[in-house]
Short mmCIF file of C-alpha atoms and ligand atoms in Angstrom, two decimals:
data_model
loop_
_atom_site.label_atom_id
_atom_site.label_comp_id
_atom_site.label_asym_id
_atom_site.label_seq_id
_atom_site.Cartn_x
_atom_site.Cartn_y
_atom_site.Cartn_z
CA UNK A 1289 0.00 0.00 0.00
CA UNK A 1290 1.41 3.40 -0.86
CA UNK A 1291 0.77 6.17 1.60
CA UNK A 1292 3.45 8.45 0.26
CA UNK A 1293 2.86 12.09 1.07
CA UNK A 1294 1.15 13.83 -1.83
CA UNK A 1295 1.43 17.48 -0.94
CA UNK A 1296 -0.06 19.31 1.99
CA UNK A 1297 -3.64 19.16 3.11
CA UNK A 1298 -5.29 22.38 2.00
CA UNK A 1299 -5.02 25.05 4.65
CA UNK A 1300 -8.65 24.46 5.47
CA UNK A 1301 -9.54 27.94 4.33
CA UNK A 1302 -10.76 27.72 0.76
CA UNK A 1303 -10.53 25.81 -2.49
CA UNK A 1304 -11.16 27.13 -5.97
CA UNK A 1305 -11.67 24.52 -8.68
CA UNK A 1306 -11.62 25.87 -12.20
CA UNK A 1307 -13.04 24.29 -15.33
CA UNK A 1308 -14.69 21.13 -13.98
CA UNK A 1309 -17.38 19.30 -15.91
CA UNK A 1310 -20.62 18.32 -14.22
CA UNK A 1311 -22.41 15.14 -15.26
CA UNK A 1312 -24.85 17.21 -17.36
CA UNK A 1313 -21.87 18.33 -19.47
CA UNK A 1314 -21.75 21.94 -18.25
CA UNK A 1315 -18.33 23.32 -17.32
CA UNK A 1316 -18.21 25.22 -14.05
CA UNK A 1317 -15.96 26.71 -11.42
CA UNK A 1318 -16.48 25.67 -7.81
CA UNK A 1319 -15.57 27.65 -4.69
CA UNK A 1320 -15.43 25.86 -1.34
CA UNK A 1321 -15.03 27.37 2.10
CA UNK A 1322 -15.62 26.12 5.64
CA UNK A 1323 -16.32 22.61 4.40
CA UNK A 1324 -19.21 23.65 2.12
CA UNK A 1325 -19.81 24.74 -1.43
CA UNK A 1326 -19.70 28.53 -1.49
CA UNK A 1327 -20.49 28.85 -5.20
CA UNK A 1328 -20.93 26.62 -8.25
CA UNK A 1329 -21.26 28.17 -11.70
CA UNK A 1330 -19.74 29.85 -14.71
CA UNK A 1331 -19.31 33.21 -13.07
CA UNK A 1332 -18.39 32.86 -9.43
CA UNK A 1333 -16.11 35.90 -9.13
CA UNK A 1334 -18.64 37.69 -6.94
CA UNK A 1335 -18.93 34.74 -4.58
CA UNK A 1336 -15.18 34.40 -4.21
CA UNK A 1337 -14.92 38.00 -3.00
CA UNK A 1338 -16.80 36.76 0.07
CA UNK A 1339 -13.83 34.68 1.10
CA UNK A 1340 -12.32 35.96 4.33
CA UNK A 1341 -9.44 38.41 3.88
CA UNK A 1342 -6.14 36.63 4.14
CA UNK A 1343 -7.66 33.20 3.58
CA UNK A 1344 -5.27 30.92 1.77
CA UNK A 1345 -6.94 29.75 -1.42
CA UNK A 1346 -5.76 26.53 -3.06
CA UNK A 1347 -6.56 26.54 -6.77
CA UNK A 1348 -7.12 23.37 -8.75
CA UNK A 1349 -7.29 23.34 -12.55
CA UNK A 1350 -9.79 20.58 -13.34
CA UNK A 1351 -8.90 20.90 -17.05
CA UNK A 1352 -12.39 19.81 -18.13
CA UNK A 1353 -12.35 16.68 -15.99
CA UNK A 1354 -15.59 15.42 -14.49
CA UNK A 1355 -16.70 16.53 -11.04
CA UNK A 1356 -18.86 14.14 -9.02
CA UNK A 1357 -19.97 13.93 -5.42
CA UNK A 1358 -17.73 11.58 -3.44
CA UNK A 1359 -18.59 7.90 -3.67
CA UNK A 1360 -20.76 5.97 -1.22
CA UNK A 1361 -20.38 2.28 -0.37
CA UNK A 1362 -23.77 1.03 0.75
CA UNK A 1363 -22.66 -2.29 2.22
CA UNK A 1364 -19.31 -3.66 3.41
CA UNK A 1365 -18.39 -6.42 5.88
CA UNK A 1366 -15.62 -4.27 7.32
CA UNK A 1367 -14.64 -6.47 10.26
CA UNK A 1368 -13.82 -9.37 7.91
CA UNK A 1369 -11.64 -7.68 5.27
CA UNK A 1370 -8.59 -9.72 4.21
CA UNK A 1371 -9.58 -12.81 6.22
CA UNK A 1372 -9.99 -15.23 3.31
CA UNK A 1373 -6.66 -16.90 3.93
CA UNK A 1374 -7.67 -17.76 7.49
CA UNK A 1375 -11.13 -18.92 6.40
CA UNK A 1376 -9.99 -21.03 3.45
CA UNK A 1377 -11.91 -21.57 0.23
CA UNK A 1378 -14.69 -23.84 1.51
CA UNK A 1379 -17.15 -21.07 2.42
CA UNK A 1380 -16.48 -19.23 -0.84
CA UNK A 1381 -17.25 -22.40 -2.81
CA UNK A 1382 -20.44 -23.06 -0.85
CA UNK A 1383 -21.72 -19.47 -1.23
CA UNK A 1384 -21.23 -19.09 -4.96
CA UNK A 1385 -21.77 -22.54 -6.45
CA UNK A 1386 -24.95 -24.48 -7.20
CA UNK A 1387 -27.14 -21.40 -7.73
CA UNK A 1388 -26.43 -20.26 -4.16
CA UNK A 1389 -28.14 -23.35 -2.79
CA UNK A 1390 -25.33 -23.70 -0.24
CA UNK A 1391 -25.50 -20.17 1.15
CA UNK A 1392 -26.51 -21.39 4.62
CA UNK A 1393 -23.57 -23.81 4.69
CA UNK A 1394 -21.21 -21.01 3.70
CA UNK A 1395 -22.23 -18.91 6.72
CA UNK A 1396 -21.58 -21.87 9.06
CA UNK A 1397 -18.18 -22.50 7.43
CA UNK A 1398 -17.19 -18.84 7.63
CA UNK A 1399 -18.27 -18.67 11.27
CA UNK A 1400 -16.03 -21.58 12.24
CA UNK A 1401 -12.85 -19.50 11.88
CA UNK A 1402 -14.02 -16.68 14.13
CA UNK A 1403 -12.56 -18.34 17.22
CA UNK A 1404 -9.15 -17.15 16.00
CA UNK A 1405 -10.26 -13.59 15.20
CA UNK A 1406 -8.00 -11.05 16.90
CA UNK A 1407 -8.62 -7.33 17.29
CA UNK A 1408 -4.94 -6.42 17.02
CA UNK A 1409 -4.38 -8.28 13.76
CA UNK A 1410 -7.68 -7.14 12.25
CA UNK A 1411 -7.18 -3.42 12.81
CA UNK A 1412 -4.34 -2.82 10.31
CA UNK A 1413 -6.44 -4.64 7.68
CA UNK A 1414 -9.51 -2.53 8.47
CA UNK A 1415 -7.38 0.64 8.30
CA UNK A 1416 -5.94 -0.50 4.96
CA UNK A 1417 -9.40 -0.97 3.46
CA UNK A 1418 -10.62 2.42 4.72
CA UNK A 1419 -7.56 4.23 3.37
CA UNK A 1420 -8.20 2.47 0.06
CA UNK A 1421 -11.74 3.85 0.18
CA UNK A 1422 -10.34 7.37 0.61
CA UNK A 1423 -7.80 7.02 -2.19
CA UNK A 1424 -10.60 5.89 -4.53
CA UNK A 1425 -12.89 8.71 -3.47
CA UNK A 1426 -15.32 6.78 -1.26
CA UNK A 1427 -16.08 8.88 1.83
CA UNK A 1428 -19.25 7.21 3.16
CA UNK A 1429 -19.62 3.54 4.08
CA UNK A 1430 -22.25 1.41 5.74
CA UNK A 1431 -20.12 -1.16 7.56
CA UNK A 1432 -21.50 -4.40 8.99
CA UNK A 1433 -19.76 -5.94 12.02
CA UNK A 1434 -20.61 -9.47 13.18
CA UNK A 1435 -21.99 -9.90 16.68
CA UNK A 1436 -22.56 -13.55 17.47
CA UNK A 1437 -21.51 -16.39 19.75
CA UNK A 1438 -18.40 -17.11 17.67
CA UNK A 1439 -17.12 -13.54 17.30
CA UNK A 1440 -18.48 -11.98 20.48
CA UNK A 1441 -17.77 -8.22 20.43
CA UNK A 1442 -14.39 -8.54 18.74
CA UNK A 1443 -15.48 -7.40 15.26
CA UNK A 1444 -16.99 -4.26 16.75
CA UNK A 1445 -13.97 -3.70 19.01
CA UNK A 1446 -11.69 -3.92 15.99
CA UNK A 1447 -13.69 -1.57 13.76
CA UNK A 1448 -14.79 1.16 16.16
CA UNK A 1449 -11.36 2.67 17.04
CA UNK A 1450 -10.30 2.74 13.39
CA UNK A 1451 -13.61 4.34 12.44
CA UNK A 1452 -13.05 6.99 15.11
CA UNK A 1453 -9.41 7.51 14.12
CA UNK A 1454 -10.44 8.35 10.53
CA UNK A 1455 -13.70 10.14 11.40
CA UNK A 1456 -12.33 13.47 10.18
CA UNK A 1457 -11.88 12.04 6.70
CA UNK A 1458 -14.66 9.55 6.02
CA UNK A 1459 -18.00 8.67 7.51
CA UNK A 1460 -18.43 5.02 8.54
CA UNK A 1461 -21.85 3.97 9.84
CA UNK A 1462 -21.41 0.81 11.92
CA UNK A 1463 -24.25 -1.72 11.62
CA UNK A 1464 -24.64 -4.08 14.61
CA UNK A 1465 -25.15 -7.31 12.68
CA UNK A 1466 -26.21 -10.67 14.20
CA UNK A 1467 -24.54 -12.71 11.42
CA UNK A 1468 -25.58 -16.12 12.79
CA UNK A 1469 -29.20 -15.19 13.45
CA UNK A 1470 -31.05 -13.91 16.46
CA UNK A 1471 -33.31 -16.82 17.38
CA UNK A 1472 -30.70 -19.39 16.30
CA UNK A 1473 -27.94 -17.60 18.25
CA UNK A 1474 -29.28 -16.95 21.73
CA UNK A 1475 -26.59 -14.43 22.73
CA UNK A 1476 -26.73 -12.22 19.64
CA UNK A 1477 -29.50 -9.94 20.90
CA UNK A 1478 -27.51 -8.80 23.93
CA UNK A 1479 -24.32 -8.36 21.91
CA UNK A 1480 -26.06 -6.17 19.32
CA UNK A 1481 -27.73 -4.05 21.95
CA UNK A 1482 -24.40 -3.64 23.76
CA UNK A 1483 -22.67 -2.54 20.54
CA UNK A 1484 -25.41 0.02 19.90
CA UNK A 1485 -24.96 1.38 23.42
CA UNK A 1486 -21.21 1.60 22.82
CA UNK A 1487 -21.37 3.52 19.54
CA UNK A 1488 -22.73 1.38 16.72
CA UNK A 1489 -25.04 3.48 14.55
CA UNK A 1490 -27.52 1.19 12.79
CA UNK A 1491 -29.56 -1.88 13.84
CA UNK A 1492 -28.71 -4.84 11.60
CA UNK A 1493 -30.41 -8.14 10.89
CA UNK A 1494 -30.33 -11.30 8.77
CA UNK A 1495 -33.76 -12.88 9.17
CA UNK A 1496 -33.61 -15.24 6.19
CA UNK A 1497 -31.18 -17.59 7.96
CA UNK A 1498 -33.59 -18.41 10.80
CA UNK A 1499 -35.14 -21.90 10.67
CA UNK A 1500 -38.81 -20.88 10.40
CA UNK A 1501 -40.78 -17.98 8.98
CA UNK A 1502 -42.06 -17.26 12.50
CA UNK A 1503 -38.47 -16.92 13.73
CA UNK A 1504 -37.60 -14.73 10.76
CA UNK A 1505 -40.57 -12.51 11.61
CA UNK A 1506 -39.46 -12.29 15.26
CA UNK A 1507 -35.97 -11.34 14.06
CA UNK A 1508 -37.29 -8.49 11.89
CA UNK A 1509 -39.62 -7.40 14.68
CA UNK A 1510 -36.70 -7.15 17.12
CA UNK A 1511 -34.64 -5.03 14.69
CA UNK A 1512 -37.44 -2.60 13.85
CA UNK A 1513 -38.71 -2.27 17.43
CA UNK A 1514 -35.17 -1.54 18.65
CA UNK A 1515 -34.51 0.96 15.86
CA UNK A 1516 -37.77 2.77 16.52
CA UNK A 1517 -37.16 2.85 20.28
CA UNK A 1518 -33.57 4.13 19.98
CA UNK A 1519 -34.07 6.53 17.05
CA UNK A 1520 -31.88 4.52 14.70
CA UNK A 1521 -32.10 3.20 11.16
CA UNK A 1522 -32.26 -0.49 10.20
CA UNK A 1523 -30.04 -2.26 7.64
CA UNK A 1524 -31.07 -5.85 7.07
CA UNK A 1525 -29.51 -8.54 4.94
CA UNK A 1526 -32.51 -10.23 3.30
CA UNK A 1527 -33.21 -13.28 1.11
CA UNK A 1528 -29.60 -14.07 0.28
CA UNK A 1529 -29.84 -17.54 -1.24
CA UNK A 1530 -31.02 -19.39 -4.31
CA UNK A 1531 -34.53 -19.91 -2.93
CA UNK A 1532 -37.43 -17.95 -4.51
CA UNK A 1533 -39.69 -18.81 -1.55
CA UNK A 1534 -37.76 -16.47 0.79
CA UNK A 1535 -39.89 -13.48 1.80
CA UNK A 1536 -37.92 -11.52 4.42
CA UNK A 1537 -37.59 -8.38 2.26
CA UNK A 1538 -41.36 -7.95 2.41
CA UNK A 1539 -41.35 -8.75 6.14
CA UNK A 1540 -38.89 -5.90 6.65
CA UNK A 1541 -41.02 -3.43 4.68
CA UNK A 1542 -44.14 -4.41 6.64
CA UNK A 1543 -42.38 -4.04 10.00
CA UNK A 1544 -40.94 -0.64 9.01
CA UNK A 1545 -44.45 0.63 8.29
CA UNK A 1546 -45.77 -0.79 11.56
CA UNK A 1547 -42.95 0.77 13.62
CA UNK A 1548 -43.09 4.18 11.97
CA UNK A 1549 -39.73 3.68 10.29
CA UNK A 1550 -40.85 4.76 6.81
CA UNK A 1551 -37.77 5.87 4.83
CA UNK A 1552 -35.39 4.67 7.54
CA UNK A 1553 -34.52 1.15 6.40
CA UNK A 1554 -32.28 -0.64 3.92
CA UNK A 1555 -32.45 -4.16 2.50
CA UNK A 1556 -29.07 -5.53 1.41
CA UNK A 1557 -28.50 -8.39 -1.06
CA UNK A 1558 -32.18 -9.49 -1.51
CA UNK A 1559 -30.87 -11.83 -4.21
CA UNK A 1560 -33.81 -14.26 -4.15
CA UNK A 1561 -36.08 -11.39 -5.17
CA UNK A 1562 -34.54 -11.68 -8.63
CA UNK A 1563 -36.24 -15.06 -9.08
CA UNK A 1564 -39.70 -14.12 -7.75
CA UNK A 1565 -42.68 -14.73 -10.06
CA UNK A 1566 -43.91 -11.49 -11.66
CA UNK A 1567 -46.95 -10.84 -9.44
CA UNK A 1568 -44.96 -11.52 -6.26
CA UNK A 1569 -42.30 -9.08 -7.44
CA UNK A 1570 -44.91 -6.42 -8.20
CA UNK A 1571 -46.45 -6.76 -4.74
CA UNK A 1572 -43.03 -6.40 -3.10
CA UNK A 1573 -42.20 -3.32 -5.18
CA UNK A 1574 -45.46 -1.68 -4.10
CA UNK A 1575 -44.88 -2.55 -0.46
CA UNK A 1576 -41.25 -1.35 -0.54
CA UNK A 1577 -42.37 1.95 -2.04
CA UNK A 1578 -44.91 2.38 0.73
CA UNK A 1579 -42.26 1.64 3.38
CA UNK A 1580 -39.64 3.93 1.80
CA UNK A 1581 -37.33 0.92 1.80
CA UNK A 1582 -33.96 1.45 0.11
CA UNK A 1583 -31.86 -1.31 -1.43
CA UNK A 1584 -28.18 -2.13 -1.73
CA UNK A 1585 -27.14 -4.59 -4.39
CA UNK A 1586 -23.75 -6.17 -5.00
CA UNK A 1587 -24.11 -8.42 -8.05
CA UNK A 1588 -20.38 -9.19 -8.27
CA UNK A 1589 -20.33 -11.22 -5.01
CA UNK A 1590 -22.99 -13.77 -5.93
CA UNK A 1591 -24.44 -15.28 -9.05
CA UNK A 1592 -27.90 -13.91 -8.15
CA UNK A 1593 -28.88 -10.30 -7.67
CA UNK A 1594 -31.71 -7.85 -7.14
CA UNK A 1595 -33.69 -7.04 -10.33
CA UNK A 1596 -32.07 -3.61 -10.48
CA UNK A 1597 -33.70 -2.26 -13.63
CA UNK A 1598 -37.22 -3.12 -12.47
CA UNK A 1599 -36.60 -1.49 -9.09
CA UNK A 1600 -35.13 1.72 -10.53
CA UNK A 1601 -37.91 1.96 -13.12
CA UNK A 1602 -40.40 1.65 -10.24
CA UNK A 1603 -38.75 4.61 -8.51
CA UNK A 1604 -37.12 2.65 -5.69
CA UNK A 1605 -33.69 3.88 -4.56
CA UNK A 1606 -30.90 1.35 -5.19
CA UNK A 1607 -27.25 1.71 -4.15
CA UNK A 1608 -24.24 -0.44 -4.96
CA UNK A 1609 -22.09 -2.02 -2.28
CA UNK A 1610 -18.61 -3.50 -2.26
CA UNK A 1611 -19.96 -6.20 0.11
CA UNK A 1612 -16.72 -8.09 0.71
CA UNK A 1613 -12.99 -7.55 0.42
CA UNK A 1614 -10.98 -10.77 0.37
CA UNK A 1615 -13.10 -12.60 2.92
CA UNK A 1616 -14.80 -15.98 3.04
CA UNK A 1617 -17.38 -14.85 0.44
CA UNK A 1618 -15.33 -12.96 -2.21
CA UNK A 1619 -11.60 -12.89 -3.03
CA UNK A 1620 -11.20 -9.40 -4.60
CA UNK A 1621 -12.32 -5.85 -3.83
CA UNK A 1622 -10.49 -2.66 -2.83
CA UNK A 1623 -13.26 -0.21 -1.90
CA UNK A 1624 -13.15 1.24 -5.41
CA UNK A 1625 -16.80 1.98 -6.16
CA UNK A 1626 -16.11 2.68 -9.84
CA UNK A 1627 -14.78 -0.87 -10.08
CA UNK A 1628 -17.96 -2.14 -8.37
CA UNK A 1629 -20.04 -0.11 -10.85
CA UNK A 1630 -18.01 -1.47 -13.78
CA UNK A 1631 -18.69 -5.04 -12.67
CA UNK A 1632 -22.37 -4.26 -12.09
CA UNK A 1633 -22.63 -2.78 -15.60
CA UNK A 1634 -22.01 -6.25 -17.02
CA UNK A 1635 -23.98 -8.27 -14.50
CA UNK A 1636 -27.17 -6.19 -14.61
CA UNK A 1637 -26.79 -5.21 -18.28
CA UNK A 1638 -26.33 -1.45 -17.81
CA UNK A 1639 -24.32 -0.47 -20.91
CA UNK A 1640 -26.11 2.50 -22.55
CA UNK A 1641 -25.17 6.12 -21.78
CA UNK A 1642 -28.32 6.51 -19.68
CA UNK A 1643 -27.62 3.33 -17.73
CA UNK A 1644 -24.01 4.38 -17.13
CA UNK A 1645 -25.33 7.56 -15.51
CA UNK A 1646 -27.60 5.39 -13.38
CA UNK A 1647 -24.58 3.43 -12.20
CA UNK A 1648 -22.83 6.65 -11.15
CA UNK A 1649 -25.99 7.69 -9.30
CA UNK A 1650 -25.99 4.30 -7.51
CA UNK A 1651 -22.60 5.17 -5.99
CA UNK A 1652 -23.30 8.88 -5.37
CA UNK A 1653 -26.70 10.59 -5.04
CA UNK A 1654 -29.02 7.58 -4.92
CA UNK A 1655 -26.62 5.75 -2.61
CA UNK A 1656 -26.63 8.70 -0.21
CA UNK A 1657 -30.44 8.65 -0.28
CA UNK A 1658 -30.47 4.92 0.54
CA UNK A 1659 -28.23 5.52 3.56
CA UNK A 1660 -30.14 8.62 4.70
CA UNK A 1661 -27.13 10.91 4.27
CA UNK A 1662 -29.03 13.98 3.12
CA UNK A 1663 -27.63 16.62 0.81
CA UNK A 1664 -25.05 14.79 -1.32
CA UNK A 1665 -24.99 17.07 -4.35
CA UNK A 1666 -22.65 19.68 -5.84
CA UNK A 1667 -24.70 22.71 -4.87
CA UNK A 1668 -24.16 25.93 -2.96
CA UNK A 1669 -24.48 25.31 0.77
CA UNK A 1670 -24.13 21.53 0.66
CA UNK A 1671 -21.18 19.75 2.36
CA UNK A 1672 -18.21 19.76 -0.03
CA UNK A 1673 -17.45 16.07 -0.52
CA UNK A 1674 -16.18 16.26 -4.08
CA UNK A 1675 -14.11 14.32 -6.58
CA UNK A 1676 -12.13 15.87 -9.44
CA UNK A 1677 -11.59 13.17 -12.05
CA UNK A 1678 -8.92 12.85 -14.71
CA UNK A 1679 -11.50 11.84 -17.34
CA UNK A 1680 -14.12 13.98 -19.01
CA UNK A 1681 -16.52 11.18 -20.05
CA UNK A 1682 -18.55 8.86 -17.82
CA UNK A 1683 -17.63 5.86 -19.97
CA UNK A 1684 -13.96 6.48 -19.15
CA UNK A 1685 -14.68 6.75 -15.41
CA UNK A 1686 -16.21 3.28 -15.63
CA UNK A 1687 -13.72 1.83 -18.13
CA UNK A 1688 -10.56 2.74 -16.18
CA UNK A 1689 -12.01 3.01 -12.64
CA UNK A 1690 -8.99 5.19 -11.86
CA UNK A 1691 -8.51 6.93 -8.55
CA UNK A 1692 -9.73 10.54 -8.80
CA UNK A 1693 -7.13 13.27 -9.38
CA UNK A 1694 -8.32 15.02 -6.22
CA UNK A 1695 -10.49 13.78 -3.35
CA UNK A 1696 -12.05 16.53 -1.22
CA UNK A 1697 -13.62 15.61 2.11
CA UNK A 1698 -15.61 18.33 3.87
CA UNK A 1699 -13.73 21.01 1.98
CA UNK A 1700 -10.26 19.54 2.55
CA UNK A 1701 -8.02 17.75 0.06
CA UNK A 1702 -7.42 14.25 1.44
CA UNK A 1703 -6.00 12.38 -1.58
CA UNK A 1704 -4.39 13.16 -4.91
CA UNK A 1705 -3.88 10.72 -7.79
CA UNK A 1706 -4.51 7.70 -5.58
CA UNK A 1707 -2.18 8.78 -2.76
CA UNK A 1708 -3.46 9.79 0.66
CA UNK A 1709 -2.13 13.16 1.82
CA UNK A 1710 0.32 12.90 4.66
CA UNK A 1711 -1.75 14.69 7.28
CA UNK A 1712 -4.52 12.11 6.86
CA UNK A 1713 -2.30 9.05 7.18
CA UNK A 1714 0.91 10.09 8.96
CA UNK A 1715 3.70 7.57 8.80
ZN1 ZN B 2042 -23.07 -8.81 2.50
#
């Protein structure tokens, strides 16, 4: 990993980006001060006179390169990054082969290695993956950490300090995730609730792995009741196997409505939904719309995936997620969301110009909406989380999935040309 210094962090006063191209093709200048966009447009001279006297202004010539909001990773198993070697290939084989018929076996196989999980060895790997996110322009992540009998609190204990260490640079929402079930794993409830008390942000769940529909319903009920009671969001891993009879995505939507969590929940994976009969799919889409349920899909980590085009056409928000980085379920990954979008382009058949723009939206604006992040646009007054790219066409962003020329987090330059600036990652 290269963390060579790449010039100073901007003084924190102001940035002036000249000649950047927005996704609509217009070429604009952008002024940033105090972590927010001060002005965006073709004539921003007046706005820049508002900069405080004596403020140091760092100028960046975008040279016609694209400007996008920073990237968002909707779903990542952050506690498990780079653990594939310890886990071995058996879980990976079980998860991906036979039409995902062995998905339950894969979770049991992956769980077996958790006895050897160590906080001190995991933390450098977690830090590595988060610094990779920054170098590739991803500044928001929804990170799942396992809380179960095998792992105890160790996944959370590994992730939380690294999240806090880098909190000035990127925003990591920690999801308290009962990976081995809640009814199946009697201790998971207490562990999740403890993690939430100690700083986890989002209530997680994985109801589809329970042994009965009644247990799955109790699992979803627990997650939504807890989220409603503690003012949190829910992020639930639903229907993640080659079994079209799974129905936990709909259970989640129903429970969100019942617990007044409309617009505050996310379903991740939901792969079985892709093989639902038409009328069943239509009912789910209607219910999800009513619940304000957002979706995260990661078609590169399993042979099945959410029916993305149908969901987007129905107006449902869908984000992309990296899902795994070299763990028991997937051998690759580097928190490069353009790479994830490039893979998704092939797997969900998004090749036209319009569909390429949809892919960018699924890692920027729509992804922020799915995670409830608010104003994630290049607009006066919004937080300045901005990427200056070296390419001027969307097709080249996706083709090369290069690191951005400049990554700006809350108005501060944090990476240039794939290298983290020294003040972010001191050596
Ligand atoms: Zn996942």
